């Protein structure tokens, strides 16, 4: 009857604890066709060195095989120099370029002295390779760099002159309604 080595113990196939069955099976597979000695953990020294080589190769290959995705959004305005707020976060004066992580709906507010404040929203649609399941391959296994650049342009309207007399007349009309 063949014997199975588990660490320093040796057991007969006839008499073994059923709780050790999965462990015995794994160790027998692990030690198959391997004449190297076991250390006190039950893992063969030869297999341990193979594991180290595999880890080193994996660590070296990861930066080479992993892709890089750069997503940028440039916001231009006419006239230039307007303050741009994207999703309630001030990002700068136009033209301004920001990087982003997520596609979707963005709230945009553009303002400049002497011009009407523009409040709107725009959508950034993901390219086909940035959707499931293609994104895994594009972002992880692609050795190159993917650059997604988007550009939005907004035209600001000049502020309308407020006629002081007209404003006073409207205020008096509202006062009479109360």
PDB file of C-alpha atoms in Angstrom:
ATOM      1  CA  UNK A   1       0.000   0.000   0.000  1.00  0.00           C
ATOM      2  CA  UNK A   2       1.573   3.390  -1.001  1.00  0.00           C
ATOM      3  CA  UNK A   3       2.278   5.935   1.691  1.00  0.00           C
ATOM      4  CA  UNK A   4       1.633   9.682   1.602  1.00  0.00           C
ATOM      5  CA  UNK A   5       3.974  12.112   3.308  1.00  0.00           C
ATOM      6  CA  UNK A   6       2.407  15.010   5.168  1.00  0.00           C
ATOM      7  CA  UNK A   7       5.110  17.188   6.643  1.00  0.00           C
ATOM      8  CA  UNK A   8       6.985  14.916   9.013  1.00  0.00           C
ATOM      9  CA  UNK A   9       4.123  12.491   9.463  1.00  0.00           C
ATOM     10  CA  UNK A  10       3.574   9.434   7.340  1.00  0.00           C
ATOM     11  CA  UNK A  11       0.182   7.872   7.122  1.00  0.00           C
ATOM     12  CA  UNK A  12      -1.198   4.767   5.531  1.00  0.00           C
ATOM     13  CA  UNK A  13      -3.974   5.219   2.971  1.00  0.00           C
ATOM     14  CA  UNK A  14      -6.138   2.805   4.968  1.00  0.00           C
ATOM     15  CA  UNK A  15      -6.060   4.814   8.193  1.00  0.00           C
ATOM     16  CA  UNK A  16      -6.328   8.557   7.929  1.00  0.00           C
ATOM     17  CA  UNK A  17      -8.491  11.170   9.520  1.00  0.00           C
ATOM     18  CA  UNK A  18     -11.311  12.270   7.185  1.00  0.00           C
ATOM     19  CA  UNK A  19     -10.665  15.917   8.105  1.00  0.00           C
ATOM     20  CA  UNK A  20      -7.216  15.610   6.526  1.00  0.00           C
ATOM     21  CA  UNK A  21      -8.563  14.217   3.252  1.00  0.00           C
ATOM     22  CA  UNK A  22      -8.460  17.503   1.280  1.00  0.00           C
ATOM     23  CA  UNK A  23      -5.017  18.321   2.658  1.00  0.00           C
ATOM     24  CA  UNK A  24      -3.684  14.848   1.871  1.00  0.00           C
ATOM     25  CA  UNK A  25      -5.052  15.073  -1.664  1.00  0.00           C
ATOM     26  CA  UNK A  26      -3.452  18.482  -2.269  1.00  0.00           C
ATOM     27  CA  UNK A  27      -0.116  17.429  -0.832  1.00  0.00           C
ATOM     28  CA  UNK A  28      -0.086  14.278  -2.945  1.00  0.00           C
ATOM     29  CA  UNK A  29      -0.772  16.348  -6.070  1.00  0.00           C
ATOM     30  CA  UNK A  30       1.795  18.902  -5.023  1.00  0.00           C
ATOM     31  CA  UNK A  31       4.466  16.279  -4.424  1.00  0.00           C
ATOM     32  CA  UNK A  32       3.731  14.144  -7.483  1.00  0.00           C
ATOM     33  CA  UNK A  33       6.871  13.549  -9.578  1.00  0.00           C
ATOM     34  CA  UNK A  34       8.916  15.653  -7.207  1.00  0.00           C
ATOM     35  CA  UNK A  35      11.755  14.028  -5.328  1.00  0.00           C
ATOM     36  CA  UNK A  36      12.682  17.099  -3.270  1.00  0.00           C
ATOM     37  CA  UNK A  37      12.419  17.127   0.491  1.00  0.00           C
ATOM     38  CA  UNK A  38       9.642  18.753   2.493  1.00  0.00           C
ATOM     39  CA  UNK A  39      10.188  21.531   4.965  1.00  0.00           C
ATOM     40  CA  UNK A  40       8.204  21.668   8.223  1.00  0.00           C
ATOM     41  CA  UNK A  41       5.172  23.328   6.543  1.00  0.00           C
ATOM     42  CA  UNK A  42       4.596  20.478   4.125  1.00  0.00           C
ATOM     43  CA  UNK A  43       5.456  22.508   1.015  1.00  0.00           C
ATOM     44  CA  UNK A  44       8.256  21.142  -1.069  1.00  0.00           C
ATOM     45  CA  UNK A  45      11.363  23.271  -1.394  1.00  0.00           C
ATOM     46  CA  UNK A  46      11.309  22.840  -5.165  1.00  0.00           C
ATOM     47  CA  UNK A  47       7.707  24.054  -5.368  1.00  0.00           C
ATOM     48  CA  UNK A  48       8.543  26.995  -3.118  1.00  0.00           C
ATOM     49  CA  UNK A  49      11.293  28.134  -5.489  1.00  0.00           C
ATOM     50  CA  UNK A  50       8.889  27.796  -8.424  1.00  0.00           C
ATOM     51  CA  UNK A  51       6.412  29.939  -6.523  1.00  0.00           C
ATOM     52  CA  UNK A  52       9.058  32.607  -5.932  1.00  0.00           C
ATOM     53  CA  UNK A  53       9.951  32.627  -9.635  1.00  0.00           C
ATOM     54  CA  UNK A  54       6.264  32.922 -10.545  1.00  0.00           C
ATOM     55  CA  UNK A  55       5.794  35.871  -8.166  1.00  0.00           C
ATOM     56  CA  UNK A  56       8.889  37.655  -9.496  1.00  0.00           C
ATOM     57  CA  UNK A  57       7.800  37.138 -13.111  1.00  0.00           C
ATOM     58  CA  UNK A  58       4.320  38.402 -12.230  1.00  0.00           C
ATOM     59  CA  UNK A  59       5.691  41.518 -10.543  1.00  0.00           C
ATOM     60  CA  UNK A  60       7.974  42.276 -13.475  1.00  0.00           C
ATOM     61  CA  UNK A  61       5.277  41.612 -16.087  1.00  0.00           C
ATOM     62  CA  UNK A  62       2.533  43.632 -14.391  1.00  0.00           C
ATOM     63  CA  UNK A  63       3.807  47.098 -15.356  1.00  0.00           C
ATOM     64  CA  UNK A  64       4.637  45.877 -18.842  1.00  0.00           C
ATOM     65  CA  UNK A  65       1.248  44.286 -19.470  1.00  0.00           C
ATOM     66  CA  UNK A  66      -0.936  46.785 -17.663  1.00  0.00           C
ATOM     67  CA  UNK A  67      -2.438  49.509 -19.785  1.00  0.00           C
ATOM     68  CA  UNK A  68      -2.814  53.157 -19.032  1.00  0.00           C
ATOM     69  CA  UNK A  69      -5.955  55.175 -19.685  1.00  0.00           C
ATOM     70  CA  UNK A  70      -5.901  58.954 -19.631  1.00  0.00           C
ATOM     71  CA  UNK A  71      -9.217  60.803 -19.876  1.00  0.00           C
ATOM     72  CA  UNK A  72      -9.249  64.577 -20.232  1.00  0.00           C
ATOM     73  CA  UNK A  73     -11.951  67.168 -20.731  1.00  0.00           C
ATOM     74  CA  UNK A  74     -11.110  70.632 -22.076  1.00  0.00           C
ATOM     75  CA  UNK A  75     -13.654  73.405 -21.607  1.00  0.00           C
ATOM     76  CA  UNK A  76     -13.414  76.484 -23.823  1.00  0.00           C
ATOM     77  CA  UNK A  77     -15.585  79.571 -23.646  1.00  0.00           C
ATOM     78  CA  UNK A  78     -16.250  82.503 -25.872  1.00  0.00           C
ATOM     79  CA  UNK A  79     -15.005  84.897 -24.484  1.00  0.00           C
ATOM     80  CA  UNK A  80     -11.979  83.297 -22.821  1.00  0.00           C
ATOM     81  CA  UNK A  81     -11.271  83.694 -19.126  1.00  0.00           C
ATOM     82  CA  UNK A  82     -14.660  82.629 -17.761  1.00  0.00           C
ATOM     83  CA  UNK A  83     -14.848  80.817 -14.428  1.00  0.00           C
ATOM     84  CA  UNK A  84     -15.810  77.154 -14.946  1.00  0.00           C
ATOM     85  CA  UNK A  85     -17.511  75.057 -12.261  1.00  0.00           C
ATOM     86  CA  UNK A  86     -17.951  71.339 -12.962  1.00  0.00           C
ATOM     87  CA  UNK A  87     -20.268  69.344 -10.656  1.00  0.00           C
ATOM     88  CA  UNK A  88     -20.131  72.108  -8.017  1.00  0.00           C
ATOM     89  CA  UNK A  89     -16.319  72.107  -8.036  1.00  0.00           C
ATOM     90  CA  UNK A  90     -14.441  75.114  -9.359  1.00  0.00           C
ATOM     91  CA  UNK A  91     -11.911  73.859 -11.892  1.00  0.00           C
ATOM     92  CA  UNK A  92     -10.443  77.135 -13.171  1.00  0.00           C
ATOM     93  CA  UNK A  93     -10.805  79.733 -15.886  1.00  0.00           C
ATOM     94  CA  UNK A  94     -11.251  78.841 -19.510  1.00  0.00           C
ATOM     95  CA  UNK A  95      -9.636  77.322 -21.392  1.00  0.00           C
ATOM     96  CA  UNK A  96      -9.238  74.662 -18.716  1.00  0.00           C
ATOM     97  CA  UNK A  97      -8.369  70.966 -18.975  1.00  0.00           C
ATOM     98  CA  UNK A  98      -9.209  68.446 -16.265  1.00  0.00           C
ATOM     99  CA  UNK A  99      -8.798  64.708 -16.013  1.00  0.00           C
ATOM    100  CA  UNK A 100     -11.776  62.566 -15.066  1.00  0.00           C
ATOM    101  CA  UNK A 101     -12.471  58.984 -14.054  1.00  0.00           C
ATOM    102  CA  UNK A 102     -16.143  58.473 -14.870  1.00  0.00           C
ATOM    103  CA  UNK A 103     -18.326  59.012 -17.886  1.00  0.00           C
ATOM    104  CA  UNK A 104     -21.847  60.310 -17.450  1.00  0.00           C
ATOM    105  CA  UNK A 105     -23.780  63.516 -16.847  1.00  0.00           C
ATOM    106  CA  UNK A 106     -21.865  66.600 -15.666  1.00  0.00           C
ATOM    107  CA  UNK A 107     -23.355  69.851 -14.364  1.00  0.00           C
ATOM    108  CA  UNK A 108     -21.561  72.864 -15.817  1.00  0.00           C
ATOM    109  CA  UNK A 109     -21.691  76.487 -14.673  1.00  0.00           C
ATOM    110  CA  UNK A 110     -19.777  79.147 -16.603  1.00  0.00           C
ATOM    111  CA  UNK A 111     -19.646  82.768 -15.451  1.00  0.00           C
ATOM    112  CA  UNK A 112     -17.788  85.937 -16.327  1.00  0.00           C
ATOM    113  CA  UNK A 113     -18.235  89.576 -15.327  1.00  0.00           C
ATOM    114  CA  UNK A 114     -20.417  91.362 -17.862  1.00  0.00           C
ATOM    115  CA  UNK A 115     -21.958  88.128 -19.208  1.00  0.00           C
ATOM    116  CA  UNK A 116     -24.957  86.006 -18.295  1.00  0.00           C
ATOM    117  CA  UNK A 117     -24.117  82.988 -16.130  1.00  0.00           C
ATOM    118  CA  UNK A 118     -24.624  79.780 -18.083  1.00  0.00           C
ATOM    119  CA  UNK A 119     -25.943  76.746 -16.173  1.00  0.00           C
ATOM    120  CA  UNK A 120     -26.296  73.528 -18.129  1.00  0.00           C
ATOM    121  CA  UNK A 121     -25.324  69.868 -18.160  1.00  0.00           C
ATOM    122  CA  UNK A 122     -23.522  67.731 -20.675  1.00  0.00           C
ATOM    123  CA  UNK A 123     -22.958  64.015 -21.070  1.00  0.00           C
ATOM    124  CA  UNK A 124     -19.661  62.284 -21.616  1.00  0.00           C
ATOM    125  CA  UNK A 125     -20.276  59.011 -23.429  1.00  0.00           C
ATOM    126  CA  UNK A 126     -17.849  56.163 -22.990  1.00  0.00           C
ATOM    127  CA  UNK A 127     -16.237  54.725 -26.126  1.00  0.00           C
ATOM    128  CA  UNK A 128     -17.090  51.124 -26.984  1.00  0.00           C
ATOM    129  CA  UNK A 129     -13.842  49.764 -25.518  1.00  0.00           C
ATOM    130  CA  UNK A 130     -14.580  51.395 -22.154  1.00  0.00           C
ATOM    131  CA  UNK A 131     -17.683  49.277 -21.525  1.00  0.00           C
ATOM    132  CA  UNK A 132     -18.056  45.822 -20.053  1.00  0.00           C
ATOM    133  CA  UNK A 133     -16.347  43.387 -20.824  1.00  0.00           C
ATOM    134  CA  UNK A 134     -13.937  45.184 -23.178  1.00  0.00           C
ATOM    135  CA  UNK A 135     -12.745  47.619 -20.494  1.00  0.00           C
ATOM    136  CA  UNK A 136     -10.821  44.861 -18.714  1.00  0.00           C
ATOM    137  CA  UNK A 137      -8.758  44.118 -21.800  1.00  0.00           C
ATOM    138  CA  UNK A 138      -8.340  47.773 -22.782  1.00  0.00           C
ATOM    139  CA  UNK A 139      -7.252  48.906 -19.322  1.00  0.00           C
ATOM    140  CA  UNK A 140      -5.340  45.910 -18.041  1.00  0.00           C
ATOM    141  CA  UNK A 141      -3.897  43.856 -20.852  1.00  0.00           C
ATOM    142  CA  UNK A 142      -3.241  46.597 -23.381  1.00  0.00           C
ATOM    143  CA  UNK A 143       0.471  47.449 -23.140  1.00  0.00           C
ATOM    144  CA  UNK A 144      -0.062  50.862 -24.718  1.00  0.00           C
ATOM    145  CA  UNK A 145      -1.549  54.078 -23.477  1.00  0.00           C
ATOM    146  CA  UNK A 146      -5.143  55.007 -24.308  1.00  0.00           C
ATOM    147  CA  UNK A 147      -5.926  58.731 -24.412  1.00  0.00           C
ATOM    148  CA  UNK A 148      -9.536  59.908 -24.482  1.00  0.00           C
ATOM    149  CA  UNK A 149      -9.773  63.662 -25.051  1.00  0.00           C
ATOM    150  CA  UNK A 150     -13.053  65.555 -25.035  1.00  0.00           C
ATOM    151  CA  UNK A 151     -13.686  69.236 -25.699  1.00  0.00           C
ATOM    152  CA  UNK A 152     -16.701  71.375 -24.875  1.00  0.00           C
ATOM    153  CA  UNK A 153     -17.185  74.966 -26.017  1.00  0.00           C
ATOM    154  CA  UNK A 154     -19.688  77.373 -24.474  1.00  0.00           C
ATOM    155  CA  UNK A 155     -20.695  80.804 -25.771  1.00  0.00           C
ATOM    156  CA  UNK A 156     -21.656  83.348 -23.151  1.00  0.00           C
ATOM    157  CA  UNK A 157     -24.323  85.972 -23.832  1.00  0.00           C
ATOM    158  CA  UNK A 158     -23.595  89.576 -22.844  1.00  0.00           C
ATOM    159  CA  UNK A 159     -25.621  90.797 -19.868  1.00  0.00           C
ATOM    160  CA  UNK A 160     -28.669  92.758 -20.866  1.00  0.00           C
ATOM    161  CA  UNK A 161     -28.742  96.358 -19.720  1.00  0.00           C
ATOM    162  CA  UNK A 162     -31.319  96.836 -17.014  1.00  0.00           C
ATOM    163  CA  UNK A 163     -33.499  99.875 -17.541  1.00  0.00           C
ATOM    164  CA  UNK A 164     -33.694 101.488 -14.103  1.00  0.00           C
ATOM    165  CA  UNK A 165     -37.086 103.130 -14.720  1.00  0.00           C
ATOM    166  CA  UNK A 166     -38.582  99.863 -15.988  1.00  0.00           C
ATOM    167  CA  UNK A 167     -37.270  98.039 -12.907  1.00  0.00           C
ATOM    168  CA  UNK A 168     -38.837 100.633 -10.562  1.00  0.00           C
ATOM    169  CA  UNK A 169     -42.167 100.421 -12.414  1.00  0.00           C
ATOM    170  CA  UNK A 170     -42.227  96.580 -12.088  1.00  0.00           C
ATOM    171  CA  UNK A 171     -41.357  96.824  -8.381  1.00  0.00           C
ATOM    172  CA  UNK A 172     -44.253  99.248  -7.774  1.00  0.00           C
ATOM    173  CA  UNK A 173     -46.649  96.904  -9.607  1.00  0.00           C
ATOM    174  CA  UNK A 174     -45.569  94.007  -7.403  1.00  0.00           C
ATOM    175  CA  UNK A 175     -45.923  96.197  -4.299  1.00  0.00           C
ATOM    176  CA  UNK A 176     -49.543  97.011  -5.237  1.00  0.00           C
ATOM    177  CA  UNK A 177     -50.347  93.284  -5.602  1.00  0.00           C
ATOM    178  CA  UNK A 178     -49.398  92.672  -1.966  1.00  0.00           C
TER     179      UNK A 178
END
